[in-house]
Every structure is written in C-alpha cells, then in structure tokens.
Coordinates of C-alpha atoms and ligand atoms in Angstrom, one line a residue:
M129 CA 0.0 0.0 0.0
N130 CA 2.8 2.4 0.8
A131 CA 4.3 1.8 -2.6
S132 CA 1.0 2.8 -4.3
V133 CA 0.5 5.9 -2.1
R134 CA 4.1 6.9 -3.0
A135 CA 3.4 6.3 -6.7
V136 CA 0.1 8.2 -6.7
T137 CA 1.7 11.1 -4.9
R138 CA 4.7 11.4 -7.1
A139 CA 2.8 10.9 -10.4
A140 CA 0.3 13.6 -9.4
I141 CA 3.1 16.0 -8.4
H142 CA 4.7 15.3 -11.7
K143 CA 1.6 16.7 -13.4
G144 CA 1.7 19.8 -11.2
W145 CA -1.2 18.6 -9.0
T146 CA -1.5 18.9 -5.2
V147 CA -2.0 15.7 -3.2
K148 CA -3.7 15.1 0.1
G149 CA -3.5 11.9 2.1
I150 CA -6.5 10.7 4.0
C151 CA -5.6 8.9 7.2
R152 CA -7.6 5.8 8.2
G153 CA -9.5 5.6 5.0
F154 CA -13.1 6.6 4.7
Q155 CA -13.4 7.0 8.5
G156 CA -10.6 9.6 8.3
L157 CA -12.5 11.4 5.5
I158 CA -15.5 11.6 7.8
E159 CA -13.4 12.8 10.7
D160 CA -11.3 15.2 8.7
E161 CA -7.9 13.5 9.1
V162 CA -6.2 14.9 6.1
V163 CA -2.5 15.5 5.6
D164 CA -0.4 17.1 2.8
L165 CA 1.5 14.6 0.7
T166 CA 4.7 15.8 -0.9
T167 CA 7.6 14.1 -2.7
E168 CA 9.5 14.0 0.6
S169 CA 6.7 12.7 2.7
V170 CA 6.5 9.5 0.7
S171 CA 10.3 8.9 0.8
N172 CA 11.5 5.8 2.5
T173 CA 8.1 4.1 2.4
I174 CA 8.3 1.7 -0.6
Q175 CA 9.9 -1.1 1.4
R176 CA 7.5 -0.9 4.4
G177 CA 4.5 -3.2 5.0
G178 CA 1.1 -1.9 6.2
T179 CA 0.3 1.7 5.4
F180 CA 1.8 4.8 6.9
L181 CA -1.6 6.5 6.2
K182 CA -3.2 3.9 8.4
S183 CA -6.4 2.0 7.5
A184 CA -9.8 1.4 9.1
R185 CA -13.1 -0.3 8.3
S186 CA -15.8 2.3 8.4
K187 CA -19.4 1.3 9.1
E188 CA -20.4 5.0 9.2
F189 CA -19.3 5.5 5.6
R190 CA -21.9 2.9 4.5
T191 CA -24.7 5.4 5.6
P192 CA -25.7 8.4 3.5
E193 CA -25.1 10.6 6.6
G194 CA -21.5 9.3 6.9
R195 CA -20.8 9.9 3.3
Q196 CA -22.3 13.4 3.6
K197 CA -19.8 14.2 6.4
A198 CA -17.0 12.8 4.2
Y199 CA -18.1 15.0 1.3
E200 CA -17.9 18.0 3.6
T201 CA -14.3 17.2 4.4
F202 CA -13.6 16.6 0.7
T203 CA -14.9 20.0 -0.3
R204 CA -13.4 21.8 2.7
H205 CA -10.0 20.8 1.5
G206 CA -10.6 21.8 -2.1
M207 CA -10.3 18.2 -3.4
D208 CA -11.7 17.4 -6.8
A209 CA -11.0 13.7 -7.2
L210 CA -10.5 10.6 -5.0
I211 CA -8.2 7.7 -5.4
V212 CA -9.1 4.7 -3.2
I213 CA -6.8 1.8 -2.6
G214 CA -8.4 -1.4 -1.3
G215 CA -10.5 -4.4 -1.8
N216 CA -14.2 -5.0 -2.5
G217 CA -15.5 -3.0 0.5
S218 CA -13.3 0.0 -0.3
L219 CA -14.2 0.1 -4.0
A220 CA -17.9 -0.3 -3.1
G221 CA -17.5 2.7 -0.8
A222 CA -15.9 4.7 -3.7
Q223 CA -18.7 3.7 -6.0
D224 CA -21.3 5.0 -3.5
F225 CA -19.4 8.2 -2.9
A226 CA -19.0 8.8 -6.7
K227 CA -22.7 8.2 -7.2
D228 CA -23.9 10.4 -4.3
F229 CA -21.8 13.5 -5.1
D230 CA -20.7 13.1 -8.8
V231 CA -17.0 12.9 -7.7
P232 CA -14.4 11.3 -10.0
C233 CA -13.1 8.3 -8.2
I234 CA -10.4 5.9 -9.3
G235 CA -9.8 2.6 -7.5
I236 CA -6.5 0.7 -7.1
P237 CA -6.9 -3.0 -6.2
G238 CA -5.2 -3.6 -2.9
T239 CA -6.0 -6.9 -1.1
I240 CA -4.1 -10.0 -0.3
D241 CA -7.2 -12.0 -1.3
N242 CA -6.8 -11.3 -5.0
D243 CA -10.5 -11.5 -5.4
L244 CA -11.2 -8.5 -7.6
Y245 CA -12.6 -9.2 -11.0
G246 CA -10.9 -7.6 -14.0
T247 CA -7.3 -7.6 -12.7
D248 CA -4.9 -10.6 -12.9
T249 CA -3.5 -9.7 -9.5
T250 CA -4.0 -7.3 -6.6
I251 CA -1.4 -5.4 -4.5
G252 CA -0.3 -7.5 -1.4
Y253 CA -1.3 -10.8 -2.9
D254 CA 2.2 -11.8 -4.0
T255 CA 3.8 -10.8 -0.7
A256 CA 1.2 -12.8 1.3
L257 CA 1.7 -15.8 -1.0
N258 CA 5.4 -15.7 -0.4
T259 CA 4.9 -15.4 3.3
I260 CA 2.6 -18.5 3.3
V261 CA 5.1 -20.5 1.3
D262 CA 7.8 -19.7 3.7
C263 CA 5.7 -20.7 6.7
V264 CA 4.6 -24.0 5.0
D265 CA 8.2 -24.9 4.2
K266 CA 8.9 -24.6 7.9
I267 CA 5.8 -26.5 9.0
R268 CA 6.8 -29.3 6.6
D269 CA 9.8 -30.1 8.8
T270 CA 7.5 -31.1 11.7
A271 CA 5.0 -32.8 9.3
T272 CA 7.7 -35.1 7.8
S273 CA 9.6 -35.7 11.0
H274 CA 6.5 -36.7 12.9
D275 CA 4.5 -38.3 10.1
R276 CA 1.6 -35.9 10.5
I277 CA -1.2 -34.3 8.5
F278 CA -1.2 -30.6 8.8
F279 CA -4.2 -28.5 8.0
V280 CA -2.8 -25.0 7.4
E281 CA -5.5 -22.2 7.3
V282 CA -4.8 -19.2 5.2
M283 CA -6.7 -15.9 4.6
G284 CA -8.8 -15.2 1.6
R285 CA -12.2 -14.4 3.0
D286 CA -14.1 -16.9 0.8
A287 CA -11.6 -16.7 -2.0
G288 CA -9.2 -19.6 -2.7
F289 CA -6.3 -17.9 -4.6
L290 CA -3.9 -17.8 -1.6
A291 CA -4.7 -21.4 -0.6
Q292 CA -4.6 -22.9 -4.2
N293 CA -1.4 -21.2 -5.3
S294 CA 0.5 -21.5 -2.1
A295 CA -0.3 -25.2 -2.1
I296 CA 1.2 -25.5 -5.6
A297 CA 4.3 -23.4 -4.6
A298 CA 4.9 -25.2 -1.4
G299 CA 4.4 -28.7 -2.9
A300 CA 1.4 -29.4 -0.6
E301 CA -0.8 -32.4 -1.1
A302 CA -4.1 -30.6 -1.4
A303 CA -5.9 -27.3 -1.1
I304 CA -9.5 -27.0 0.2
I305 CA -11.0 -23.8 -1.3
P306 CA -14.5 -22.3 -1.1
E307 CA -14.8 -22.2 -4.9
D308 CA -14.9 -26.0 -5.1
S309 CA -16.9 -26.8 -2.0
T310 CA -20.4 -26.7 -3.4
D311 CA -20.1 -29.8 -5.5
V312 CA -17.3 -31.9 -4.0
D313 CA -16.4 -33.1 -0.6
Q314 CA -12.8 -32.0 -0.9
L315 CA -11.7 -33.8 2.2
A316 CA -13.1 -37.1 1.2
E317 CA -11.5 -36.7 -2.2
F318 CA -8.1 -36.0 -0.6
I319 CA -8.4 -39.0 1.8
G320 CA -9.8 -41.1 -1.1
R321 CA -6.7 -40.5 -3.1
G322 CA -5.0 -42.8 -0.6
I323 CA -2.6 -40.2 0.5
R324 CA -1.2 -42.4 3.2
K325 CA -0.2 -45.2 0.8
S326 CA 2.5 -43.2 -0.8
K327 CA 3.4 -40.6 1.9
N328 CA 3.7 -40.6 5.7
S329 CA 2.9 -36.9 6.0
S330 CA 0.7 -34.4 4.2
I331 CA 0.1 -30.7 4.1
V332 CA -3.4 -29.4 3.2
L333 CA -3.9 -25.7 2.6
V334 CA -7.4 -24.6 3.7
S335 CA -8.9 -21.3 2.7
E336 CA -10.6 -19.5 5.6
S337 CA -14.3 -19.5 4.9
P338 CA -16.2 -17.1 7.1
Q339 CA -19.4 -17.7 5.3
D340 CA -19.7 -21.4 6.1
G341 CA -17.3 -21.5 9.0
K342 CA -15.4 -24.5 7.5
G343 CA -11.8 -23.6 8.4
A344 CA -8.7 -25.9 9.1
Q345 CA -10.1 -26.9 12.5
Y346 CA -13.3 -28.2 10.9
Y347 CA -11.4 -30.5 8.5
A348 CA -9.0 -31.6 11.3
D349 CA -11.9 -32.6 13.5
R350 CA -13.5 -34.5 10.7
V351 CA -10.4 -36.5 10.0
T352 CA -10.0 -37.3 13.6
R353 CA -13.6 -38.4 13.8
E354 CA -14.1 -40.1 10.4
Y355 CA -10.7 -41.4 9.6
P356 CA -9.1 -42.5 12.9
G357 CA -5.4 -43.3 12.9
Y358 CA -4.0 -40.1 11.4
D359 CA -1.9 -37.8 13.6
V360 CA -3.5 -34.4 12.8
R361 CA -2.4 -30.8 13.6
V362 CA -3.8 -27.4 12.7
S363 CA -1.9 -24.2 12.0
I364 CA -3.7 -20.9 11.4
L365 CA -1.4 -18.4 9.9
G366 CA -3.6 -15.4 10.6
H367 CA -2.3 -11.8 10.4
L368 CA 1.3 -13.0 9.8
Q369 CA 0.1 -13.0 6.2
R370 CA -0.7 -9.3 6.1
G371 CA 2.6 -7.9 7.2
G372 CA 6.3 -7.7 6.3
R373 CA 8.4 -6.2 3.5
P374 CA 6.5 -6.3 0.2
T375 CA 8.0 -8.4 -2.6
A376 CA 9.6 -6.7 -5.6
Y377 CA 6.7 -7.9 -7.7
D378 CA 4.2 -6.1 -5.4
R379 CA 6.3 -2.9 -5.3
I380 CA 6.4 -2.8 -9.1
L381 CA 2.7 -3.6 -9.4
A382 CA 1.8 -0.9 -6.8
S383 CA 4.0 1.6 -8.6
R384 CA 2.5 0.9 -12.0
L385 CA -1.1 1.0 -10.7
G386 CA -0.4 4.2 -8.8
V387 CA 0.9 6.0 -11.9
A388 CA -1.9 4.5 -14.0
S389 CA -4.5 5.9 -11.6
I390 CA -3.2 9.4 -12.2
E391 CA -3.0 8.9 -15.9
A392 CA -6.6 7.7 -15.8
L393 CA -7.8 10.8 -14.0
D394 CA -5.9 13.0 -16.4
E395 CA -7.7 11.3 -19.3
G396 CA -11.0 12.1 -17.7
Q397 CA -11.7 8.5 -16.5
R398 CA -14.0 8.2 -13.5
N399 CA -15.5 5.4 -11.4
I400 CA -13.1 2.7 -12.7
M401 CA -10.5 0.5 -11.1
V402 CA -7.1 0.4 -12.7
G403 CA -5.9 -3.2 -13.1
I404 CA -3.5 -5.5 -14.9
D405 CA -4.5 -7.8 -17.6
D406 CA -1.8 -9.9 -19.4
D407 CA 0.7 -7.4 -18.1
H408 CA -1.1 -4.4 -19.5
I409 CA -2.9 -1.7 -17.6
V410 CA -6.7 -1.9 -18.0
Y411 CA -9.6 0.2 -16.7
V412 CA -12.4 -1.8 -15.1
P413 CA -15.8 -0.2 -14.2
F414 CA -16.4 -0.4 -10.5
S415 CA -19.7 -2.2 -11.1
R416 CA -17.8 -5.1 -12.8
A417 CA -14.8 -5.2 -10.4
I418 CA -17.0 -5.4 -7.4
K419 CA -20.0 -7.5 -8.5
M420 CA -18.4 -10.1 -10.8
D421 CA -16.9 -13.2 -9.3
K422 CA -13.3 -13.8 -10.2
P423 CA -13.0 -17.5 -10.9
I424 CA -10.1 -19.8 -10.0
D425 CA -8.6 -21.2 -13.2
P426 CA -9.4 -24.9 -13.3
E427 CA -5.9 -25.5 -14.7
L428 CA -4.5 -24.5 -11.3
I429 CA -6.7 -27.1 -9.6
N430 CA -5.5 -29.7 -12.2
V431 CA -1.8 -28.8 -11.7
L432 CA -2.0 -29.4 -7.9
G433 CA -4.0 -32.6 -8.4
V434 CA -1.4 -34.0 -10.9
L435 CA 1.6 -33.0 -8.9
S436 CA 0.4 -34.1 -5.4
I437 CA 0.3 -37.8 -6.1
Ligands
F6P632 O1 -9.9 -9.0 3.0 C1 -8.5 -9.0 3.3 C2 -8.4 -9.8 4.6 O2 -7.0 -9.9 4.8 C3 -9.0 -11.2 4.5 O3 -8.2 -12.2 3.9 C4 -9.2 -11.5 6.0 O4 -10.2 -12.4 6.3 C5 -9.5 -10.1 6.6 O5 -8.9 -9.2 5.7 C6 -9.0 -9.9 8.0 O6 -9.5 -8.7 8.4 P1 -9.2 -8.2 9.9 O7 -7.8 -7.8 10.0 O8 -10.1 -7.0 9.9 O9 -9.6 -9.3 10.8

C-alpha cells in the first residue's frame, strides 16, 4: 500500500497537481484526518509493510449521513478527485461516494485475497503468497519428522487464490477452497486418493471460509472423527500474512497502478478500477470489479492434483 501511495503522490506532483493523504480511509475522511503529501513525505516508504496513512473499516461511511460528512471534508480541503486503494469494500464505498456526489473516483486494487474481477492480481497478494510458502516450508519439517497431516489455514475471505497457489508453490498435497466446496467433498476426495499409501505426511492448505465456518479446524476434526489413525495438527497463519516487507513484484505492481490511476484521472476517466490484464494496464468499471466473481482457473486445480500424487 505504501508503494502505491508513493506512486500516486509522485505521479500527481509530476503533473503539477497537489495531493492530500486521508488517514484511516473513509473513516478519516468523515473525521477530517487529512495530511499534505509531498515528494519527501513518501520517501523511505516503498519497502515498508502496512500503510503509513493507516487504515480502518468504516461502518459510518456505509450510511448516507456518513458519506455526507465525508463529502464536507472533501470540499473543505478543495479536493476534486479521490483515489481509493483497497478491496471489495473500499471500491464499493468509492462507487457509492461517486454516485452520491458526482465525484471522480479511481480505485486501485489492494487486497491479499486477489478476489477483484478484471485484474490478474492485486497489491499485497504476492507478498502474502510468499509469506505463506515460507511458513509452510517450515511446517513441513514437523510434518515429515512426525508423520503428521497438517491443515494450514490461510486468509482469503471466501476466495481460494492464496490457498490454491501456495499449495502449488509449497508442494502441498491438497488445497481446500471455497470455490470448489459446493459440489465436491474435498476432504473425502483427498483421503480417497489414498494419501497415506504413498506418503507418511501431508500438508493441506485450507482457505478461511467465514461464510460457512469451515476452516482448518473443521477438517482436522472431521479427519480425527471419520478417519481415525491419522496424527493431525492445525496451524492458522492469521495476520502474519498481512505484514512484512513487500516483494519486488508487489512494489512494481503498486508503482504501476499508482501511476496508472493518475493517468486515468488525467484522461477524464472516473469510477473505474485500474488493473493488470496480461501485463497491460486496464480500466475496469467499479460495477464489474465489485460485482463479478473472479474464478479460479481450473488449470491450477488440475496442476495441484497432478503433482500431489
Ligand atoms: O480482505 C482481506 C483480509 O486480509 C481477509 O483475507 C481477512 O479475512 C481479513 O482481511 C482480515 O481482516 P481483519 O484484519 O479486519 O480481521
């Protein structure tokens, strides 16, 4: 996120524009937490995790009254466009704000979940993926030494990109992802493949699934109950996945999207998210980025299945 704030700031200054930073997202816009951003104020930030502007989830912004207060701050500071960095909730907020007050808004996809339609990837996803792979490499030492099955739960809020791709990258035996769960019992399938016949240990990546509550513990409990004899452990990686130095890939992505957001504004674009498609910058209307489901490529599911025998 810092890399994209830096890019937005410097690209705008390059055009001779003035930039304000809003602390704590939409809540900060409601509460008038606005700072000047200069070339110097974004120095020494590209390598830092988190966001130096701070972030917050704002229930108030979901109400017309909250957005009205935010608009008052917006006009008080003489702002004429808004760039919002975030996931589904943030872009939905930007869409509402744009609709209510006819303000040009540009979105930058920033979420470790990678679940925004219209962009191949989102800022933070690659860093989180690498963190997970690093953790699973370490967990594997215990799994193999003790002949255990580990269910490792990763973030994704009902999106399986982190689980599926970290499973491939870490050489795990399976991934249990929400996108697949409607028509297959992924656990039965995994056990049915006779995992124990060829290997003494297994690692299964499980995507957190707040909607149905079926996380790593749920599958570990099922194995203990339905398939006795396995030595099962659970590891929930949690907020480890949201911190740390961003990868080079994420820094470049954030820099490109930050510059693209300013170019988009300069071209008169509004109410779109800038994204990456086949390594090219694209503009995706908010309505599509937010509403459409981004599917997991079945090829990835096949690759894991083929390689985990
Ligand atoms: O949407 C991004 C995300 O990192 C999800 O993967 C995760 O479920 C959620 O945020 C965690 O949010 P919080 O830090 O508010 O618990």
